[in-house]
Amino acid sequence: MKLSDLQTKIVGLDEEVMLLDGSKRRYVNFDNASSTPTLLPVQQKVDEFCKWYSNVHRGTGFKSQISSWVFEEARHIIAEFVGADEKSSVIFCKNTTEAINKLAARFRCPAAGEDKPIILTTIMEHHSNELPWRKIGEVIHAELNPDGTINIADFDEKLEKYRGKIQLVAVTGASNVTGYINPVHDLARKVHGIGAQIVVDAAQLAPHRPIDVKPSDDPEHLDYVAFSAHKMYAPYGIGVLVTTKNIFKIGAPQHVGGGTVDIVSLENVYWKDLPDREEAGTPDIIGVVALAKVILLINEIGFKSIIDHEAKLTSHALERLSKMPEVILYGDPDPEKAQTRLGVISLNIKDVDHALVAAILSYEGGIGVRNGCFCAHPYVKRLLGVSREDAKRVEGYILARDRSKIPGTIRVSFGLYNSKEEIDHLCDMIKMIIEKKYKGKYLLNKERGEYNPEGFRMDFPSVFTL
Ligand SMILES: Cc1ncc(COP(=O)(O)O)c(C=O)c1O
């Protein structure tokens, strides 16, 4: 199978959406960094499996046995996908956020009077790789370079300064704001050099680049990796935590109940081994099938073709956008370097509110982007150069239910199925916005921080009802 065979097999690819002028247009989805649409072969595999669906692990019936078999086969496929050996465990969770919280729950919150563990992270992180760490320790941050990349010299300095105190380094594999890819194996080597461990938030990396956790005796190995299937064309509610360490084997699991135990008496409980002990209750078996199927598809077409295609799109978009002096690009604007980053581009149009741009793109162009801070507030504020005083002022507005002054950008993010024509349409729309040629009169809803065109409402029930 080739990439081109998959590019047309996106569920809903040709769906049209209604525009402000009453016409319809094929939807352009540039919000892949949030969630990707479903690949048709994934949906078909899920449908096929539904005929055999039953709960896993606990039944002798054919359907229960085949479901259990499929579930564990899928686990192997996922382990292989990230290069995890038999000493590692693939633990199924809901998503990256749950996976990181699960890991954080293992790093014990210190008792009163005890020193808190230090977690070194970066300013680039998504909140899902920042907030869980605040619950269990003192979080310190590696600084950024002026271009928004991680300042490695500062990272090294902090690693050395807090040697012996840092338990864990939490870093994103790739940014969901600028698409920068971090040198996680280099960082891992340094982290292991001071006796700490590393967790990589691979939510953005997994759909676009190969992941290799490497054997646990390799200094560059990744101790923990988390990612989500809904960003990989398999949005059926599954995420993964790959752990190469056995900290999950100590004490009681985070969630206890069915599936986690070998024996329970009224006095005692004997916990199962990994991964069962960390997968309380009935797992998302359908989600697991979907993730395994998409991984098999990616293996078949190969990451190289995905990288090449997405780099071409990124390069084309940067080339066109950088020719418009009114467009501000955040992150590396160089089209030549598209291979070294993800197809995630953050931008603003000078003197036009990001929320207004997003609304016009949707209502008049049928284009789905995302705007705001993308759950990476500290990073976006840094990229925008928002001062502490301004940030504080905006906090005040938000607390007073006025979200209209939230700083932010427009984020355009590509998937393996997007096309140059779609990028051209986006760039034409941006030009039209710059020239103030849009048709609607947009009203700001301050409480929501959203713009909506006067006299127009999207008619959802005409296209979908439950
Ligand atoms: C870098 C990064 N980390 C974590 C997450 C959270 O992923 P999820 O919503 O699947 O838990 C996201 C989602 O956008 C992300 O981009």
Tab-separated table of C-alpha atoms and ligand atoms in Angstrom:
chain	number	residue	atom	x	y	z
A	1	MET	CA	0.000	0.000	0.000
A	2	LYS	CA	1.167	3.513	-0.798
A	3	LEU	CA	0.427	6.791	0.952
A	4	SER	CA	-1.727	7.825	-2.016
A	5	ASP	CA	-3.971	4.792	-1.370
A	6	LEU	CA	-4.688	6.078	2.124
A	7	GLN	CA	-5.064	9.758	1.302
A	8	THR	CA	-8.493	9.284	-0.213
A	9	LYS	CA	-9.613	6.918	2.526
A	10	ILE	CA	-10.478	9.470	5.137
A	11	VAL	CA	-13.959	9.202	6.589
A	12	GLY	CA	-15.852	12.384	5.758
A	13	LEU	CA	-13.170	13.693	3.400
A	14	ASP	CA	-15.713	14.930	0.867
A	15	GLU	CA	-18.311	16.252	3.278
A	16	GLU	CA	-19.475	19.722	2.422
A	17	VAL	CA	-20.305	22.386	4.975
A	18	MET	CA	-22.576	25.359	4.685
A	19	LEU	CA	-21.005	28.787	4.311
A	20	LEU	CA	-22.280	32.190	5.289
A	21	ASP	CA	-23.544	33.009	1.795
A	22	GLY	CA	-25.683	29.855	1.728
A	23	SER	CA	-23.350	27.958	-0.582
A	24	LYS	CA	-21.586	24.743	0.351
A	25	ARG	CA	-17.933	23.831	0.229
A	26	ARG	CA	-15.868	20.733	0.888
A	27	TYR	CA	-14.570	21.027	4.442
A	28	VAL	CA	-10.856	21.647	4.854
A	29	ASN	CA	-9.562	20.216	8.094
A	30	PHE	CA	-6.412	21.944	9.290
A	31	ASP	CA	-6.963	20.989	12.908
A	32	ASN	CA	-5.133	17.681	12.847
A	33	ALA	CA	-2.930	18.537	15.820
A	34	SER	CA	-6.080	18.488	17.926
A	35	SER	CA	-7.573	15.347	16.502
A	36	THR	CA	-7.483	13.638	13.154
A	37	PRO	CA	-10.416	12.197	11.229
A	38	THR	CA	-10.821	8.425	11.014
A	39	LEU	CA	-9.121	6.359	8.366
A	40	LEU	CA	-11.676	4.267	6.502
A	41	PRO	CA	-9.726	0.977	6.875
A	42	VAL	CA	-9.671	1.640	10.635
A	43	GLN	CA	-13.420	2.157	10.702
A	44	GLN	CA	-13.891	-0.974	8.586
A	45	LYS	CA	-11.685	-3.022	10.900
A	46	VAL	CA	-13.670	-1.788	13.898
A	47	ASP	CA	-16.954	-2.758	12.169
A	48	GLU	CA	-15.530	-6.167	11.333
A	49	PHE	CA	-14.369	-6.685	14.905
A	50	CYS	CA	-17.715	-5.617	16.363
A	51	LYS	CA	-19.160	-8.916	15.132
A	52	TRP	CA	-16.739	-10.726	17.425
A	53	TYR	CA	-16.715	-8.232	20.238
A	54	SER	CA	-16.924	-9.476	23.800
A	55	ASN	CA	-15.263	-8.566	27.068
A	56	VAL	CA	-11.645	-9.678	27.426
A	57	HIS	CA	-9.762	-11.894	29.855
A	58	ARG	CA	-12.672	-13.370	31.730
A	59	GLY	CA	-14.608	-15.669	29.414
A	60	THR	CA	-14.281	-19.088	27.846
A	61	GLY	CA	-16.747	-18.431	25.034
A	62	PHE	CA	-15.340	-18.114	21.532
A	63	LYS	CA	-16.050	-14.390	21.313
A	64	SER	CA	-14.449	-13.704	24.633
A	65	GLN	CA	-11.389	-15.708	23.681
A	66	ILE	CA	-10.997	-14.115	20.270
A	67	SER	CA	-11.443	-10.654	21.808
A	68	SER	CA	-8.773	-11.413	24.406
A	69	TRP	CA	-6.458	-12.700	21.707
A	70	VAL	CA	-6.988	-9.616	19.514
A	71	PHE	CA	-6.468	-7.343	22.523
A	72	GLU	CA	-3.071	-8.858	23.342
A	73	GLU	CA	-2.028	-9.064	19.672
A	74	ALA	CA	-2.758	-5.361	19.446
A	75	ARG	CA	-0.589	-4.735	22.484
A	76	HIS	CA	2.333	-6.460	20.729
A	77	ILE	CA	1.807	-4.402	17.586
A	78	ILE	CA	1.851	-1.192	19.632
A	79	ALA	CA	4.938	-2.298	21.599
A	80	GLU	CA	6.774	-3.026	18.369
A	81	PHE	CA	5.704	0.319	16.924
A	82	VAL	CA	7.683	2.110	19.648
A	83	GLY	CA	10.525	-0.423	19.847
A	84	ALA	CA	9.547	-1.618	23.334
A	85	ASP	CA	11.078	-4.931	24.389
A	86	GLU	CA	9.552	-7.644	26.555
A	87	LYS	CA	10.739	-5.896	29.726
A	88	SER	CA	8.483	-2.950	28.900
A	89	SER	CA	4.751	-2.630	29.325
A	90	VAL	CA	2.130	-1.023	27.157
A	91	ILE	CA	-0.615	0.252	29.448
A	92	PHE	CA	-3.875	1.325	27.850
A	93	CYS	CA	-5.388	4.615	29.004
A	94	LYS	CA	-7.931	7.044	27.630
A	95	ASN	CA	-5.436	9.454	26.113
A	96	THR	CA	-2.059	11.120	26.622
A	97	THR	CA	-3.389	13.226	29.472
A	98	GLU	CA	-4.564	10.210	31.408
A	99	ALA	CA	-1.321	8.363	30.653
A	100	ILE	CA	0.790	11.195	32.082
A	101	ASN	CA	-1.470	11.542	35.118
A	102	LYS	CA	-1.163	7.811	35.675
A	103	LEU	CA	2.603	8.121	35.657
A	104	ALA	CA	2.534	11.168	37.913
A	105	ALA	CA	0.449	9.241	40.442
A	106	ARG	CA	3.389	6.833	40.736
A	107	PHE	CA	5.785	9.571	41.759
A	108	ARG	CA	4.705	9.873	45.342
A	109	CYS	CA	3.657	13.235	46.688
A	110	PRO	CA	6.002	13.789	49.630
A	111	ALA	CA	4.761	13.804	53.200
A	112	ALA	CA	4.797	17.091	55.133
A	113	GLY	CA	8.355	18.056	56.013
A	114	GLU	CA	9.903	15.926	53.254
A	115	ASP	CA	11.713	17.493	50.311
A	116	LYS	CA	9.588	17.661	47.194
A	117	PRO	CA	11.032	15.891	44.159
A	118	ILE	CA	12.077	18.187	41.352
A	119	ILE	CA	10.668	17.651	37.888
A	120	LEU	CA	12.508	19.390	35.095
A	121	THR	CA	10.330	20.249	32.143
A	122	THR	CA	10.294	22.996	29.510
A	123	ILE	CA	8.308	26.116	28.717
A	124	MET	CA	7.186	24.384	25.508
A	125	GLU	CA	4.907	21.854	27.161
A	126	HIS	CA	1.219	21.200	26.671
A	127	HIS	CA	-0.609	21.555	30.013
A	128	SER	CA	-1.002	17.771	30.059
A	129	ASN	CA	2.751	17.469	30.548
A	130	GLU	CA	2.972	20.311	33.057
A	131	LEU	CA	0.043	20.263	35.456
A	132	PRO	CA	0.275	16.601	36.544
A	133	TRP	CA	3.850	17.282	37.689
A	134	ARG	CA	2.833	20.287	39.765
A	135	LYS	CA	0.728	17.938	41.881
A	136	ILE	CA	3.656	15.827	42.960
A	137	GLY	CA	6.710	18.037	43.105
A	138	GLU	CA	8.466	21.256	42.324
A	139	VAL	CA	8.426	21.910	38.608
A	140	ILE	CA	11.317	23.802	37.056
A	141	HIS	CA	11.540	24.795	33.417
A	142	ALA	CA	14.256	24.790	30.804
A	143	GLU	CA	14.159	28.152	29.079
A	144	LEU	CA	13.515	28.890	25.425
A	145	ASN	CA	15.718	30.359	22.734
A	146	PRO	CA	14.389	33.485	20.989
A	147	ASP	CA	13.063	31.281	18.145
A	148	GLY	CA	10.949	29.226	20.566
A	149	THR	CA	13.152	26.111	20.603
A	150	ILE	CA	14.306	24.673	23.913
A	151	ASN	CA	17.478	26.299	25.188
A	152	ILE	CA	19.627	23.220	25.575
A	153	ALA	CA	22.387	25.092	27.421
A	154	ASP	CA	19.833	26.116	30.046
A	155	PHE	CA	18.483	22.554	30.157
A	156	ASP	CA	22.022	21.236	30.764
A	157	GLU	CA	22.693	23.863	33.404
A	158	LYS	CA	19.515	23.055	35.338
A	159	LEU	CA	20.178	19.347	35.082
A	160	GLU	CA	23.589	19.904	36.643
A	161	LYS	CA	22.432	22.434	39.244
A	162	TYR	CA	19.701	20.119	40.539
A	163	ARG	CA	21.670	16.881	40.127
A	164	GLY	CA	20.516	14.400	42.757
A	165	LYS	CA	17.246	16.260	43.269
A	166	ILE	CA	15.675	15.854	39.836
A	167	GLN	CA	13.694	12.632	39.707
A	168	LEU	CA	12.160	13.048	36.324
A	169	VAL	CA	12.456	15.096	33.175
A	170	ALA	CA	9.176	15.625	31.309
A	171	VAL	CA	9.535	16.819	27.747
A	172	THR	CA	7.388	16.895	24.673
A	173	GLY	CA	8.541	14.970	21.636
A	174	ALA	CA	7.195	17.737	19.408
A	175	SER	CA	5.421	21.008	20.032
A	176	ASN	CA	1.707	21.307	19.355
A	177	VAL	CA	2.234	25.040	18.750
A	178	THR	CA	5.333	25.413	16.585
A	179	GLY	CA	5.870	21.858	15.365
A	180	TYR	CA	9.443	21.858	16.694
A	181	ILE	CA	10.798	18.359	17.255
A	182	ASN	CA	12.937	17.884	20.341
A	183	PRO	CA	16.138	15.815	20.486
A	184	VAL	CA	14.654	13.406	23.028
A	185	HIS	CA	17.398	10.798	22.819
A	186	ASP	CA	20.151	13.354	23.435
A	187	LEU	CA	18.165	14.648	26.387
A	188	ALA	CA	17.611	11.082	27.638
A	189	ARG	CA	21.357	10.420	27.647
A	190	LYS	CA	21.961	13.515	29.758
A	191	VAL	CA	19.052	12.748	32.069
A	192	HIS	CA	20.291	9.208	32.696
A	193	GLY	CA	23.741	10.648	33.286
A	194	ILE	CA	22.471	12.309	36.451
A	195	GLY	CA	20.490	9.242	37.527
A	196	ALA	CA	17.038	10.628	36.646
A	197	GLN	CA	14.354	9.327	34.296
A	198	ILE	CA	12.621	10.834	31.274
A	199	VAL	CA	9.030	10.843	30.094
A	200	VAL	CA	8.288	11.894	26.526
A	201	ASP	CA	4.887	13.319	25.677
A	202	ALA	CA	4.573	11.847	22.202
A	203	ALA	CA	1.036	13.063	21.478
A	204	GLN	CA	2.248	15.100	18.508
A	205	LEU	CA	5.181	12.930	17.555
A	206	ALA	CA	3.429	9.578	17.209
A	207	PRO	CA	1.357	10.399	14.079
A	208	HIS	CA	4.285	11.981	12.240
A	209	ARG	CA	7.608	10.439	13.254
A	210	PRO	CA	8.860	6.991	14.268
A	211	ILE	CA	9.336	6.495	18.007
A	212	ASP	CA	12.022	4.246	19.414
A	213	VAL	CA	12.128	3.858	23.187
A	214	LYS	CA	15.365	1.789	22.804
A	215	PRO	CA	16.400	-1.021	25.159
A	216	SER	CA	16.479	-0.111	28.827
A	217	ASP	CA	20.272	-0.551	29.048
A	218	ASP	CA	20.789	1.998	26.258
A	219	PRO	CA	21.664	5.408	27.767
A	220	GLU	CA	19.359	7.009	25.194
A	221	HIS	CA	16.296	4.978	26.067
A	222	LEU	CA	13.029	6.660	26.909
A	223	ASP	CA	11.702	5.512	30.266
A	224	TYR	CA	8.104	6.510	29.596
A	225	VAL	CA	6.231	7.503	26.458
A	226	ALA	CA	2.605	8.589	26.140
A	227	PHE	CA	0.428	9.144	23.083
A	228	SER	CA	-3.191	9.175	21.860
A	229	ALA	CA	-4.884	7.281	19.031
A	230	HIS	CA	-7.304	10.105	18.260
A	231	LYS	CA	-4.405	12.095	16.801
A	232	MET	CA	-3.521	9.079	14.632
A	233	TYR	CA	-6.667	8.587	12.561
A	234	ALA	CA	-8.171	6.181	15.097
A	235	PRO	CA	-10.403	8.296	17.348
A	236	TYR	CA	-11.996	5.532	19.378
A	237	GLY	CA	-10.932	6.678	22.834
A	238	ILE	CA	-7.610	5.004	23.472
A	239	GLY	CA	-4.222	6.237	24.593
A	240	VAL	CA	-1.048	4.513	25.625
A	241	LEU	CA	1.582	4.737	28.291
A	242	VAL	CA	4.697	2.752	27.455
A	243	THR	CA	6.790	2.141	30.501
A	244	THR	CA	10.209	0.542	30.502
A	245	LYS	CA	10.451	0.784	34.266
A	246	ASN	CA	8.808	-1.216	36.969
A	247	ILE	CA	7.707	1.580	39.270
A	248	PHE	CA	4.167	0.446	38.539
A	249	LYS	CA	4.841	-2.836	40.300
A	250	ILE	CA	5.231	-1.285	43.743
A	251	GLY	CA	2.238	-0.980	46.078
A	252	ALA	CA	-1.375	-0.757	45.011
A	253	PRO	CA	-2.404	0.405	41.518
A	254	GLN	CA	-3.819	3.903	41.061
A	255	HIS	CA	-7.296	2.579	40.281
A	256	VAL	CA	-8.334	-0.652	41.875
A	257	GLY	CA	-11.172	-3.016	41.066
A	258	GLY	CA	-12.022	-5.615	38.449
A	259	GLY	CA	-9.180	-6.888	36.331
A	260	THR	CA	-6.403	-5.657	38.615
A	261	VAL	CA	-6.202	-8.581	41.036
A	262	ASP	CA	-5.125	-12.203	41.236
A	263	ILE	CA	-6.806	-13.005	44.541
A	264	VAL	CA	-9.087	-11.114	46.865
A	265	SER	CA	-10.149	-12.319	50.296
A	266	LEU	CA	-11.908	-10.289	52.909
A	267	GLU	CA	-8.534	-9.631	54.499
A	268	ASN	CA	-6.133	-9.585	51.573
A	269	VAL	CA	-5.567	-8.633	47.950
A	270	TYR	CA	-2.864	-9.815	45.555
A	271	TRP	CA	-2.372	-7.487	42.610
A	272	LYS	CA	-1.825	-8.759	39.117
A	273	ASP	CA	1.337	-8.041	37.180
A	274	LEU	CA	1.595	-5.274	34.600
A	275	PRO	CA	-0.222	-4.265	32.484
A	276	ASP	CA	-3.438	-5.718	34.000
A	277	ARG	CA	-2.946	-4.138	37.400
A	278	GLU	CA	-2.978	-0.695	35.792
A	279	GLU	CA	-6.010	-1.321	33.566
A	280	ALA	CA	-8.858	-1.388	36.039
A	281	GLY	CA	-12.286	-2.330	34.726
A	282	THR	CA	-13.287	-3.208	31.190
A	283	PRO	CA	-10.838	-1.661	28.736
A	284	ASP	CA	-11.647	0.137	25.494
A	285	ILE	CA	-11.215	-2.947	23.331
A	286	ILE	CA	-12.601	-1.254	20.216
A	287	GLY	CA	-10.145	1.605	20.683
A	288	VAL	CA	-7.265	-0.832	20.975
A	289	VAL	CA	-8.279	-2.591	17.736
A	290	ALA	CA	-8.457	0.781	15.989
A	291	LEU	CA	-5.028	1.862	17.203
A	292	ALA	CA	-3.417	-1.423	16.208
A	293	LYS	CA	-4.994	-1.189	12.749
A	294	VAL	CA	-3.745	2.328	12.120
A	295	ILE	CA	-0.271	1.309	13.230
A	296	LEU	CA	-0.306	-1.586	10.765
A	297	LEU	CA	-1.309	0.869	8.037
A	298	ILE	CA	1.455	3.310	8.986
A	299	ASN	CA	3.946	0.432	9.040
A	300	GLU	CA	2.817	-0.549	5.568
A	301	ILE	CA	3.126	2.869	3.965
A	302	GLY	CA	6.157	3.865	6.040
A	303	PHE	CA	6.837	7.076	7.902
A	304	LYS	CA	9.116	8.320	5.144
A	305	SER	CA	6.232	8.940	2.769
A	306	ILE	CA	4.212	10.661	5.522
A	307	ILE	CA	7.166	12.872	6.456
A	308	ASP	CA	7.883	13.758	2.818
A	309	HIS	CA	4.265	14.616	2.085
A	310	GLU	CA	3.723	16.693	5.214
A	311	ALA	CA	7.047	18.478	4.719
A	312	LYS	CA	6.004	19.449	1.186
A	313	LEU	CA	2.744	20.862	2.540
A	314	THR	CA	4.540	22.728	5.333
A	315	SER	CA	7.126	24.128	2.982
A	316	HIS	CA	4.457	25.290	0.522
A	317	ALA	CA	2.410	26.916	3.287
A	318	LEU	CA	5.443	28.702	4.759
A	319	GLU	CA	6.509	29.897	1.352
A	320	ARG	CA	3.133	31.441	0.628
A	321	LEU	CA	2.509	32.809	4.113
A	322	SER	CA	5.929	34.405	4.452
A	323	LYS	CA	5.278	36.423	1.296
A	324	MET	CA	2.459	38.253	3.083
A	325	PRO	CA	3.980	41.041	5.202
A	326	GLU	CA	0.818	41.215	7.347
A	327	VAL	CA	1.263	37.613	8.485
A	328	ILE	CA	3.318	36.952	11.609
A	329	LEU	CA	4.703	33.430	11.804
A	330	TYR	CA	5.724	31.933	15.142
A	331	GLY	CA	8.450	29.303	15.166
A	332	ASP	CA	10.766	28.580	12.275
A	333	PRO	CA	9.436	30.246	9.090
A	334	ASP	CA	12.044	28.647	6.815
A	335	PRO	CA	10.331	26.512	4.113
A	336	GLU	CA	13.648	24.727	3.514
A	337	LYS	CA	13.590	23.269	7.023
A	338	ALA	CA	10.150	21.701	6.743
A	339	GLN	CA	11.589	18.177	6.996
A	340	THR	CA	12.957	18.924	10.466
A	341	ARG	CA	9.630	19.906	12.020
A	342	LEU	CA	5.988	18.931	12.055
A	343	GLY	CA	3.319	20.482	9.862
A	344	VAL	CA	2.031	22.658	12.668
A	345	ILE	CA	2.131	26.387	11.919
A	346	SER	CA	1.103	29.152	14.292
A	347	LEU	CA	0.408	32.578	12.867
A	348	ASN	CA	-1.400	35.834	13.305
A	349	ILE	CA	-2.590	38.528	10.952
A	350	LYS	CA	-1.359	41.918	12.150
A	351	ASP	CA	-4.056	43.868	13.970
A	352	VAL	CA	-6.745	41.217	13.471
A	353	ASP	CA	-7.973	39.215	16.463
A	354	HIS	CA	-7.067	35.534	16.124
A	355	ALA	CA	-10.637	34.589	17.080
A	356	LEU	CA	-12.004	36.699	14.239
A	357	VAL	CA	-9.634	35.124	11.722
A	358	ALA	CA	-10.673	31.633	12.847
A	359	ALA	CA	-14.352	32.553	12.529
A	360	ILE	CA	-13.989	33.967	9.016
A	361	LEU	CA	-11.981	30.949	7.873
A	362	SER	CA	-14.785	28.734	9.098
A	363	TYR	CA	-17.891	30.680	8.041
A	364	GLU	CA	-16.587	31.924	4.712
A	365	GLY	CA	-13.927	29.384	3.770
A	366	GLY	CA	-15.160	26.124	5.284
A	367	ILE	CA	-11.741	25.750	6.909
A	368	GLY	CA	-11.280	24.286	10.385
A	369	VAL	CA	-8.302	25.672	12.293
A	370	ARG	CA	-7.829	26.248	16.006
A	371	ASN	CA	-7.088	29.539	17.712
A	372	GLY	CA	-6.005	30.593	21.165
A	373	CYS	CA	-3.235	29.090	23.262
A	374	PHE	CA	-3.731	25.372	22.498
A	375	CYS	CA	-3.395	24.240	26.133
A	376	ALA	CA	0.144	25.592	26.132
A	377	HIS	CA	-0.447	28.984	27.748
A	378	PRO	CA	3.090	29.636	29.023
A	379	TYR	CA	4.593	28.768	25.634
A	380	VAL	CA	2.174	30.803	23.536
A	381	LYS	CA	2.521	33.813	25.827
A	382	ARG	CA	6.301	33.599	25.423
A	383	LEU	CA	6.059	33.354	21.645
A	384	LEU	CA	3.771	36.378	21.590
A	385	GLY	CA	5.989	38.322	23.978
A	386	VAL	CA	3.149	38.896	26.453
A	387	SER	CA	4.574	40.651	29.516
A	388	ARG	CA	3.822	39.403	33.044
A	389	GLU	CA	1.771	42.542	33.664
A	390	ASP	CA	-0.321	42.020	30.536
A	391	ALA	CA	-0.783	38.351	31.365
A	392	LYS	CA	-1.965	39.328	34.834
A	393	ARG	CA	-4.377	41.868	33.386
A	394	VAL	CA	-5.841	39.269	31.025
A	395	GLU	CA	-6.197	36.830	33.949
A	396	GLY	CA	-8.350	39.476	35.601
A	397	TYR	CA	-10.565	39.788	32.524
A	398	ILE	CA	-10.986	36.022	32.200
A	399	LEU	CA	-11.891	35.682	35.863
A	400	ALA	CA	-14.479	38.403	35.242
A	401	ARG	CA	-15.875	36.241	32.382
A	402	ASP	CA	-14.424	38.286	29.561
A	403	ARG	CA	-12.397	36.071	27.248
A	404	SER	CA	-12.199	38.592	24.436
A	405	LYS	CA	-8.659	39.690	25.210
A	406	ILE	CA	-7.054	36.275	25.442
A	407	PRO	CA	-3.761	36.336	23.606
A	408	GLY	CA	-3.323	33.652	21.004
A	409	THR	CA	-2.580	32.624	17.482
A	410	ILE	CA	-4.186	30.702	14.660
A	411	ARG	CA	-2.860	27.170	14.387
A	412	VAL	CA	-2.898	25.325	11.096
A	413	SER	CA	-1.913	21.669	11.336
A	414	PHE	CA	-1.583	19.171	8.526
A	415	GLY	CA	-2.269	15.488	8.243
A	416	LEU	CA	-1.205	12.883	5.728
A	417	TYR	CA	-4.288	13.489	3.574
A	418	ASN	CA	-4.171	17.300	3.209
A	419	SER	CA	-3.290	18.840	-0.142
A	420	LYS	CA	-1.513	21.858	-1.610
A	421	GLU	CA	-4.830	23.007	-3.080
A	422	GLU	CA	-6.259	23.199	0.430
A	423	ILE	CA	-3.283	25.291	1.531
A	424	ASP	CA	-3.790	27.587	-1.439
A	425	HIS	CA	-7.405	28.035	-0.412
A	426	LEU	CA	-6.286	28.903	3.138
A	427	CYS	CA	-3.721	31.413	1.860
A	428	ASP	CA	-6.292	33.007	-0.462
A	429	MET	CA	-8.666	33.332	2.474
A	430	ILE	CA	-5.944	34.908	4.620
A	431	LYS	CA	-5.219	37.390	1.832
A	432	MET	CA	-8.931	38.165	1.634
A	433	ILE	CA	-9.039	38.794	5.397
A	434	ILE	CA	-5.987	41.065	5.176
A	435	GLU	CA	-7.724	43.027	2.423
A	436	LYS	CA	-10.852	43.205	4.615
A	437	LYS	CA	-12.947	41.715	1.840
A	438	TYR	CA	-14.854	39.281	4.009
A	439	LYS	CA	-18.621	39.426	3.782
A	440	GLY	CA	-19.963	38.826	7.270
A	441	LYS	CA	-20.484	41.261	10.079
A	442	TYR	CA	-18.953	39.433	13.011
A	443	LEU	CA	-20.154	39.984	16.544
A	444	LEU	CA	-17.931	39.237	19.487
A	445	ASN	CA	-19.297	37.075	22.270
A	446	LYS	CA	-17.092	38.367	25.088
A	447	GLU	CA	-17.866	35.600	27.529
A	448	ARG	CA	-16.826	32.923	25.062
A	449	GLY	CA	-14.163	34.955	23.270
A	450	GLU	CA	-15.765	33.944	19.972
A	451	TYR	CA	-16.951	35.774	16.880
A	452	ASN	CA	-20.170	34.781	15.133
A	453	PRO	CA	-21.617	36.280	11.963
A	454	GLU	CA	-24.730	38.331	12.512
A	455	GLY	CA	-27.911	36.605	11.387
A	456	PHE	CA	-26.382	33.207	10.701
A	457	ARG	CA	-26.512	29.967	12.625
A	458	MET	CA	-25.042	26.630	11.733
A	459	ASP	CA	-27.854	24.136	11.263
A	460	PHE	CA	-26.424	21.009	12.889
A	461	PRO	CA	-29.588	18.855	12.902
A	462	SER	CA	-29.789	19.154	9.107
A	463	VAL	CA	-26.587	17.134	8.843
A	464	PHE	CA	-26.564	14.961	11.954
A	465	THR	CA	-28.883	13.923	14.740
A	466	LEU	CA	-28.500	11.287	17.432
B	1	LIG	C1	1.791	17.891	22.932
B	1	LIG	C2	0.495	17.397	23.480
B	1	LIG	N1	0.490	16.740	24.637
B	1	LIG	C3	-0.637	16.265	25.189
B	1	LIG	C4	-1.837	16.457	24.584
B	1	LIG	C5	-3.076	15.928	25.218
B	1	LIG	O1	-3.564	14.886	24.445
B	1	LIG	P1	-4.963	14.227	24.801
B	1	LIG	O2	-5.973	15.303	24.676
B	1	LIG	O3	-5.109	13.155	23.790
B	1	LIG	O4	-4.846	13.718	26.186
B	1	LIG	C6	-1.900	17.158	23.375
B	1	LIG	C7	-3.198	17.428	22.724
B	1	LIG	O5	-3.348	18.284	21.911
B	1	LIG	C8	-0.700	17.632	22.808
B	1	LIG	O6	-0.701	18.282	21.654
